[in-house]
CSV table of C-alpha atoms and ligand atoms in Angstrom, one decimal:
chain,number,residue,atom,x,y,z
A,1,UNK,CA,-19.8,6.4,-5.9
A,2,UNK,CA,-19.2,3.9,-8.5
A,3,UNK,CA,-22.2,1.2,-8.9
A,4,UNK,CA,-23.7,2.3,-5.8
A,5,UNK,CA,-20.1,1.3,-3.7
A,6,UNK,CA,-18.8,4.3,-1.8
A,7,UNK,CA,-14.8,4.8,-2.8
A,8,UNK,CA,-12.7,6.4,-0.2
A,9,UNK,CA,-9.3,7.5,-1.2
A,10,UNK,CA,-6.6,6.9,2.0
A,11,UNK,CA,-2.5,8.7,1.9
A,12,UNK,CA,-0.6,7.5,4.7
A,13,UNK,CA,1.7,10.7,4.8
A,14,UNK,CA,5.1,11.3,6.4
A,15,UNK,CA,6.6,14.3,5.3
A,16,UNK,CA,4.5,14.8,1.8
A,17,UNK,CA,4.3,18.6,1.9
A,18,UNK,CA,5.7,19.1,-1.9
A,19,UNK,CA,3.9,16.4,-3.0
A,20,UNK,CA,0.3,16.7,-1.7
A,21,UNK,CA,-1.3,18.7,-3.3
A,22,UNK,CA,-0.6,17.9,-7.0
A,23,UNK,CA,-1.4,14.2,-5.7
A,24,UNK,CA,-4.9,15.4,-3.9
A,25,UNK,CA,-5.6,17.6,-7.3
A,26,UNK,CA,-5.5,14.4,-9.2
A,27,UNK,CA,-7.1,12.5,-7.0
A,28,UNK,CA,-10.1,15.1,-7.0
A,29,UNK,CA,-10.1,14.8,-11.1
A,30,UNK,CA,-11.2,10.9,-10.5
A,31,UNK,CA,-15.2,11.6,-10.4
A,32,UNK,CA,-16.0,8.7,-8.4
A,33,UNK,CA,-13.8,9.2,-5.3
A,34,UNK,CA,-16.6,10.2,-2.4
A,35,UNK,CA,-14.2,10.6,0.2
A,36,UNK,CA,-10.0,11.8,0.7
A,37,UNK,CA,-8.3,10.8,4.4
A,38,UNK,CA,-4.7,11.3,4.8
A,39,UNK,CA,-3.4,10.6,8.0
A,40,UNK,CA,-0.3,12.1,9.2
A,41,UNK,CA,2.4,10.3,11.1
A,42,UNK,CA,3.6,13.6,12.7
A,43,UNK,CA,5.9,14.5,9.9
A,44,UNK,CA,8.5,17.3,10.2
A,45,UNK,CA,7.4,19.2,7.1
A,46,UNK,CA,4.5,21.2,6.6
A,47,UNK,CA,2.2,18.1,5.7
A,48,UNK,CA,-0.4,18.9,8.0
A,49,UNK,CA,-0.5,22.6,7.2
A,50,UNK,CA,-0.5,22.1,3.8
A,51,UNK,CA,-3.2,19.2,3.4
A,52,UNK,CA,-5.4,21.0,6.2
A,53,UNK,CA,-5.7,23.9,3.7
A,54,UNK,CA,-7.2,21.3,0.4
A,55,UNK,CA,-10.7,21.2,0.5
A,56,UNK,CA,-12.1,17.8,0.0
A,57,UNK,CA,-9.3,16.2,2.8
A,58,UNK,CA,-9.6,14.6,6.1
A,59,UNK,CA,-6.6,15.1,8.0
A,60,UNK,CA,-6.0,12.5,11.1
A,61,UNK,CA,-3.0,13.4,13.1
A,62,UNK,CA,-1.4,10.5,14.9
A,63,UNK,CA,-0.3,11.7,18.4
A,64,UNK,CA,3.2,10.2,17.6
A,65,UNK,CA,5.0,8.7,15.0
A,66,UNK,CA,4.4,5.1,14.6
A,67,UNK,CA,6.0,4.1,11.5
A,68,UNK,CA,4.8,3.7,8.1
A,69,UNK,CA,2.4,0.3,8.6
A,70,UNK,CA,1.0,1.9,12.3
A,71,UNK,CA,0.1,4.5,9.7
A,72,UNK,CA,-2.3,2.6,7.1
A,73,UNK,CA,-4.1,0.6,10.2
A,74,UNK,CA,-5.3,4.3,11.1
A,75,UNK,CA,-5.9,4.8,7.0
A,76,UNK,CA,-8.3,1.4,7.0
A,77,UNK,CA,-9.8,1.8,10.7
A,78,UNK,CA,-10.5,5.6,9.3
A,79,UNK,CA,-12.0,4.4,5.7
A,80,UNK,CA,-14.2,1.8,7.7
A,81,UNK,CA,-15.7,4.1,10.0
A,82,UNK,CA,-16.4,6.4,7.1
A,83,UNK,CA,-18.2,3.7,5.5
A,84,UNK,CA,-16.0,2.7,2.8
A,85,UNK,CA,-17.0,-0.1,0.3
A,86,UNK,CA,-13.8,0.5,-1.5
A,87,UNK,CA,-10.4,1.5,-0.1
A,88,UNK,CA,-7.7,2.5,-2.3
A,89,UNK,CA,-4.4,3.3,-0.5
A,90,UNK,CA,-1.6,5.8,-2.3
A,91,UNK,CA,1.5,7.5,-1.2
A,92,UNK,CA,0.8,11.2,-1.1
A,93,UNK,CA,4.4,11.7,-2.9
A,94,UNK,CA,2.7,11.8,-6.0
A,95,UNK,CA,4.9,8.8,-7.4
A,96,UNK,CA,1.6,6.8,-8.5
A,97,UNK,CA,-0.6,8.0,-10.7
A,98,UNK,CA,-4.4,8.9,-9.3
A,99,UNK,CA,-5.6,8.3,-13.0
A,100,UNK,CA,-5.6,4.9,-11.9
A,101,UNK,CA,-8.1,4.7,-9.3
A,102,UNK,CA,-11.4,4.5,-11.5
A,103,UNK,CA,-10.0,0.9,-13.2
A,104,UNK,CA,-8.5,0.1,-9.6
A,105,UNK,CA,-12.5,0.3,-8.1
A,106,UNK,CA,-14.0,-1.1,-11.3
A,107,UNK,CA,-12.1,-4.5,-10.9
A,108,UNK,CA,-13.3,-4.7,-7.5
A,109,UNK,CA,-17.0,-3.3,-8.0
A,110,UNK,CA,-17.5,-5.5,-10.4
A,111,UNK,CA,-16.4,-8.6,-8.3
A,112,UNK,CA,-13.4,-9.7,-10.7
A,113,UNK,CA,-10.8,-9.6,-7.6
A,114,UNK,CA,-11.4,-8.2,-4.0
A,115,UNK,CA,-8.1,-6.2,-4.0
A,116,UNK,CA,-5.8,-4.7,-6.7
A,117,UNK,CA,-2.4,-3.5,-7.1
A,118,UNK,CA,-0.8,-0.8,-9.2
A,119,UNK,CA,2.2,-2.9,-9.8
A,120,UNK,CA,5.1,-1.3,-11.9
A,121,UNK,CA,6.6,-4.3,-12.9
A,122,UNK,CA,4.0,-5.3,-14.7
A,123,UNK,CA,4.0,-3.5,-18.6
A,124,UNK,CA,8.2,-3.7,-18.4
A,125,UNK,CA,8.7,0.2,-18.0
A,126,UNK,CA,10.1,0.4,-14.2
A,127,UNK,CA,13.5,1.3,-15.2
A,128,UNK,CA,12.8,3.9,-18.0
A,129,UNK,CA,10.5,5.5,-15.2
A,130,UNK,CA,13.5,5.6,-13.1
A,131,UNK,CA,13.4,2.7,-10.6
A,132,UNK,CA,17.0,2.4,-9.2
A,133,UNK,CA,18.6,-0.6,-10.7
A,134,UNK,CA,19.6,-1.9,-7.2
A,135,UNK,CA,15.9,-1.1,-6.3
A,136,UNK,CA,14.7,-3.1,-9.7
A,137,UNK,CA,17.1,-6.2,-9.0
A,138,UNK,CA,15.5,-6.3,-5.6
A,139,UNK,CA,12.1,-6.5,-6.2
A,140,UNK,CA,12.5,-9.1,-8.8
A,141,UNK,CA,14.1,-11.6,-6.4
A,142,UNK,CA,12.3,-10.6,-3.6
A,143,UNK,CA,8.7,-11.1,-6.1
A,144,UNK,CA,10.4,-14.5,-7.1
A,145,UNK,CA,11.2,-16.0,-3.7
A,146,UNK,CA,7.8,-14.4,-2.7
A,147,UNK,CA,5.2,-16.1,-5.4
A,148,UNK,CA,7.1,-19.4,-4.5
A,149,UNK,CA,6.9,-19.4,-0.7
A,150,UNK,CA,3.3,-17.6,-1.2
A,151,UNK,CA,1.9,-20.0,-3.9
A,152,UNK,CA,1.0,-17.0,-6.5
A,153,UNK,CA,1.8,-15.4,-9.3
A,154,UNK,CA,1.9,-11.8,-8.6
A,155,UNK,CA,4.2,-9.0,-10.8
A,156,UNK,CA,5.4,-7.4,-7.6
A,157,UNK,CA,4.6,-7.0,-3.9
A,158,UNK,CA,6.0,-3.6,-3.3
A,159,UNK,CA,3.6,-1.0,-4.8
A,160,UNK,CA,2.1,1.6,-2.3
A,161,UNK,CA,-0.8,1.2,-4.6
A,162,UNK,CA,-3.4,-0.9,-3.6
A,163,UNK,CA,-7.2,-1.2,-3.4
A,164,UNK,CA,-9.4,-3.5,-1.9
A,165,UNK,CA,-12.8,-3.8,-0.6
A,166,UNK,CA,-14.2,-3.6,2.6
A,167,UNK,CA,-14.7,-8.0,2.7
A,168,UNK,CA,-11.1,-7.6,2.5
A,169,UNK,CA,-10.4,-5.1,5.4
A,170,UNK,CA,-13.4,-6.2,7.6
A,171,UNK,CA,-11.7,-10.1,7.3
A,172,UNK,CA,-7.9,-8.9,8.1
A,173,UNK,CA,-7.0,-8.8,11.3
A,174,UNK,CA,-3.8,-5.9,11.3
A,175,UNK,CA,-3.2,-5.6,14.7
A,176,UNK,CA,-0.6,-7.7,15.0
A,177,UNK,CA,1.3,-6.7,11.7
A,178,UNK,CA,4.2,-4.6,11.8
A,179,UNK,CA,4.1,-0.6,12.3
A,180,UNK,CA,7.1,-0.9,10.2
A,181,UNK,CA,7.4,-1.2,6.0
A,182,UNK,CA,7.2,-5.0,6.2
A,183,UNK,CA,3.1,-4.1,7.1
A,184,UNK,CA,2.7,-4.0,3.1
A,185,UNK,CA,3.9,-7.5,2.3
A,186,UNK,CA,2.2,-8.8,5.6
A,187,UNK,CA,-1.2,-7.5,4.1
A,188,UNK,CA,-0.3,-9.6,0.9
A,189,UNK,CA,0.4,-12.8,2.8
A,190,UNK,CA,-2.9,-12.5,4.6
A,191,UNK,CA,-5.2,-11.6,1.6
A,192,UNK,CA,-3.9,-14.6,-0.2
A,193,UNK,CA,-3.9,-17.0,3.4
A,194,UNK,CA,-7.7,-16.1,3.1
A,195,UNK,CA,-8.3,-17.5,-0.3
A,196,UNK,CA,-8.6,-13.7,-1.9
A,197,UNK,CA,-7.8,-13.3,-5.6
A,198,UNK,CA,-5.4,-10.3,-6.2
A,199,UNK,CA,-5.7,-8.6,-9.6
A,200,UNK,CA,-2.9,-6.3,-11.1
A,201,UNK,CA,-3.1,-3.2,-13.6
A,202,UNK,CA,0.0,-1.8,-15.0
A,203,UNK,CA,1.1,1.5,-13.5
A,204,UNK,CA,3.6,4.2,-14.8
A,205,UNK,CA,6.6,4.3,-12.6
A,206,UNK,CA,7.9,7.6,-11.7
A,207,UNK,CA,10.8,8.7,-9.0
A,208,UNK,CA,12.5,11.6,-8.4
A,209,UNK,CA,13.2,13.4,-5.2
A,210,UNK,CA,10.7,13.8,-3.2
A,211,UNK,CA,9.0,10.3,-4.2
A,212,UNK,CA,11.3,8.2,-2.4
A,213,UNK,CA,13.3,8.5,0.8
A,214,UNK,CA,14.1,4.7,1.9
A,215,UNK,CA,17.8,4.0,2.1
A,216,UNK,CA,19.6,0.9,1.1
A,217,UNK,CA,19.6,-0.1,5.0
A,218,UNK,CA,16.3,0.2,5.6
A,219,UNK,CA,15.6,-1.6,2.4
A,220,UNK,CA,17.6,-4.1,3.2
A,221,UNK,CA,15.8,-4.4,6.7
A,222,UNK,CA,12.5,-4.4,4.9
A,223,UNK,CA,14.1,-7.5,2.2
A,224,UNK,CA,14.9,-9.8,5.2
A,225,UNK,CA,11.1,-9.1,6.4
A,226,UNK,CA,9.4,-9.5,3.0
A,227,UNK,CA,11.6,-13.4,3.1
A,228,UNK,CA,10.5,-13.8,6.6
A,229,UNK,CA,6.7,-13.2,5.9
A,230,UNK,CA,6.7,-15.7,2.9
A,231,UNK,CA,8.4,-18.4,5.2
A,232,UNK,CA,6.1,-18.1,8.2
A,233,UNK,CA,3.2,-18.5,5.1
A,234,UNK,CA,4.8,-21.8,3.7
A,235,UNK,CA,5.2,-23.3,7.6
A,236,UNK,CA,1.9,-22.2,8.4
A,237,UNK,CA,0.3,-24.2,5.3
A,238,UNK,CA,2.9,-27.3,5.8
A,239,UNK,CA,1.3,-27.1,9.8
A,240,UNK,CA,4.8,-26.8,11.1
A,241,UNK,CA,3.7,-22.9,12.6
A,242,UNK,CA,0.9,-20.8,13.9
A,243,UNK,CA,1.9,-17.4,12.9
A,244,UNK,CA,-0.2,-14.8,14.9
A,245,UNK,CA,-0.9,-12.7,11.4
A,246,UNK,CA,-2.9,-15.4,10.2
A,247,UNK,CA,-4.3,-17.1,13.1
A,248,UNK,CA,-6.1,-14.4,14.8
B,301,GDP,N1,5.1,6.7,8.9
B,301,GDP,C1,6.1,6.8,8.2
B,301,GDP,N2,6.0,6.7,6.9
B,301,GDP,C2,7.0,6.8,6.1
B,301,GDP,C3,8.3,6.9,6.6
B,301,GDP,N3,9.2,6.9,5.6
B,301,GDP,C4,8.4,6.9,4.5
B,301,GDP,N4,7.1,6.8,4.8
B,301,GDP,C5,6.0,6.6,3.9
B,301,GDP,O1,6.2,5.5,3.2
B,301,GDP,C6,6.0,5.8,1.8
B,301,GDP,C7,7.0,5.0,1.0
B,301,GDP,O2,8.3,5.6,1.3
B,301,GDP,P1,9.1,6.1,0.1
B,301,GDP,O3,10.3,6.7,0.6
B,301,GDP,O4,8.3,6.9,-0.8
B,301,GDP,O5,9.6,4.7,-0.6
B,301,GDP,P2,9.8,4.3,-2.1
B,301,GDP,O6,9.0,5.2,-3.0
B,301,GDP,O7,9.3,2.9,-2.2
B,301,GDP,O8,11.2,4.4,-2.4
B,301,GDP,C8,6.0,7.3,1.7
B,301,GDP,O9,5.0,7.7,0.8
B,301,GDP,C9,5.7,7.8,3.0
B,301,GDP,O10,4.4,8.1,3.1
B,301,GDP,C10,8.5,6.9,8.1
B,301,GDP,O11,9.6,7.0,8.6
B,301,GDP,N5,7.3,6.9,8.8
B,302,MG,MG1,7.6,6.7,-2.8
């Protein structure tokens, strides 16, 4: 608990077994977490094995894989049920940094901004952390085209580190967003259609291995869907579209 709010911790995981349970450790270090549910999108590792045997976890199964987005509407229908007042969302590869999570819930507890990123853009340090350079060069167009077809100013839209509070989730309608990667920046586009303020904190960026698995085709995939998302928001405040994300 943290000002009376209950914080619940949610890992959309798809073949995290390496990475677990150094992520779950440090997750366990952060005082005011109340609650830890991963939900596993039937990964071909030992995931489920492995984060069964953590105390402290709630391990959801998903009866079949349904992609990485399909996967975090379980995490926030899960968080809700649990009663959640704040819902932070991180990978379970241990490439973001749970020491985060009390300043993530503070700046929402404290009504500064109803959801914040971990963005690793922000600070300057992606690329010493090991961001790809093709990766890097991405995300800055991408986060250029985006805060101009989206109307803010944000560092990055592509962390898998993000809080928010329950307004937020409770006021989303995610059931028509992708099951796909694109979910991420759809989630963005809605929290800002809304009117919510986003904060930022600056988060250490860290890849190796096991912390990243999306190929250049998928990303690319995933590019053309981030460009897509911030068009349908631009046509949707000119009045020229009625994009189901937004008007449901
Ligand atoms: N459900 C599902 N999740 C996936 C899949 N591939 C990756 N993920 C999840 O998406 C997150 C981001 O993918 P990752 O490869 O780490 O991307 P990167 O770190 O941004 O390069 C991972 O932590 C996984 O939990 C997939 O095929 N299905
Ligand atoms: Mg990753």
């Amino acid at each position: 608990m943290y000002l009376g709010k209950k914080i619940v911790v949610v890992m959309p995981a798809y073949n995290a077994a390496q990475t677990v349970t150094q992520t779950v450790d440090e997750v366990l270090q952060q005082d005011i977490v109340d609650e830890i549910i991963l939900v596993d999108d039937r990964s071909r590792d030992d995931t489920v094995a492995v984060a069964s045997s953590l105390l402290g976890v709630r391990v959801h199964v998903h009866e079949k894989n349904t992609g990485y987005g399909g996967n975090q509407k379980t995490c926030y229908r899960l968080a809700l049920q649990a009663g959640a007042d704040i819902v932070i969302m991180v990978h379970p590869d241990y490439q973001y940094t749970p020491k985060l999570i009390p300043a993530m819930a503070s700046m929402i507890a404290n009504d500064l901004h109803p959801c914040v990123l971990a963005s690793r853009i922000l600070g300057g340090y992606s690329l010493q952390g090991g961001m790809p350079t093709w990766k890097y060069v991405a995300n800055r167009f991408l986060t250029a085209a985006e805060n101009i077809l989206l109307g803010a100013k944000l560092s990055e839209y592509h962390t898998g580190y993000r809080a928010f509070s329950k307004g937020v989730l409770q006021k989303l309608d995610l059931s028509n967003n992708s099951d796909d990667f694109v979910f991420d920046n759809q989630m963005l586009a809605q929290i800002l259609w809304h009117g919510f303020t986003i904060g930022e904190v600056s988060c250490p960026t860290k890849y190796f291995k096991e912390a990243s698995s999306i190929n250049f085709r998928r990303s690319v995939k995933y590019g053309f869907g981030c460009l897509n998302v911030g068009l349908q928001f631009r046509l949707a405040r000119l009045g020229l579209a009625k994009p189901k994300i937004f008007f449901t």
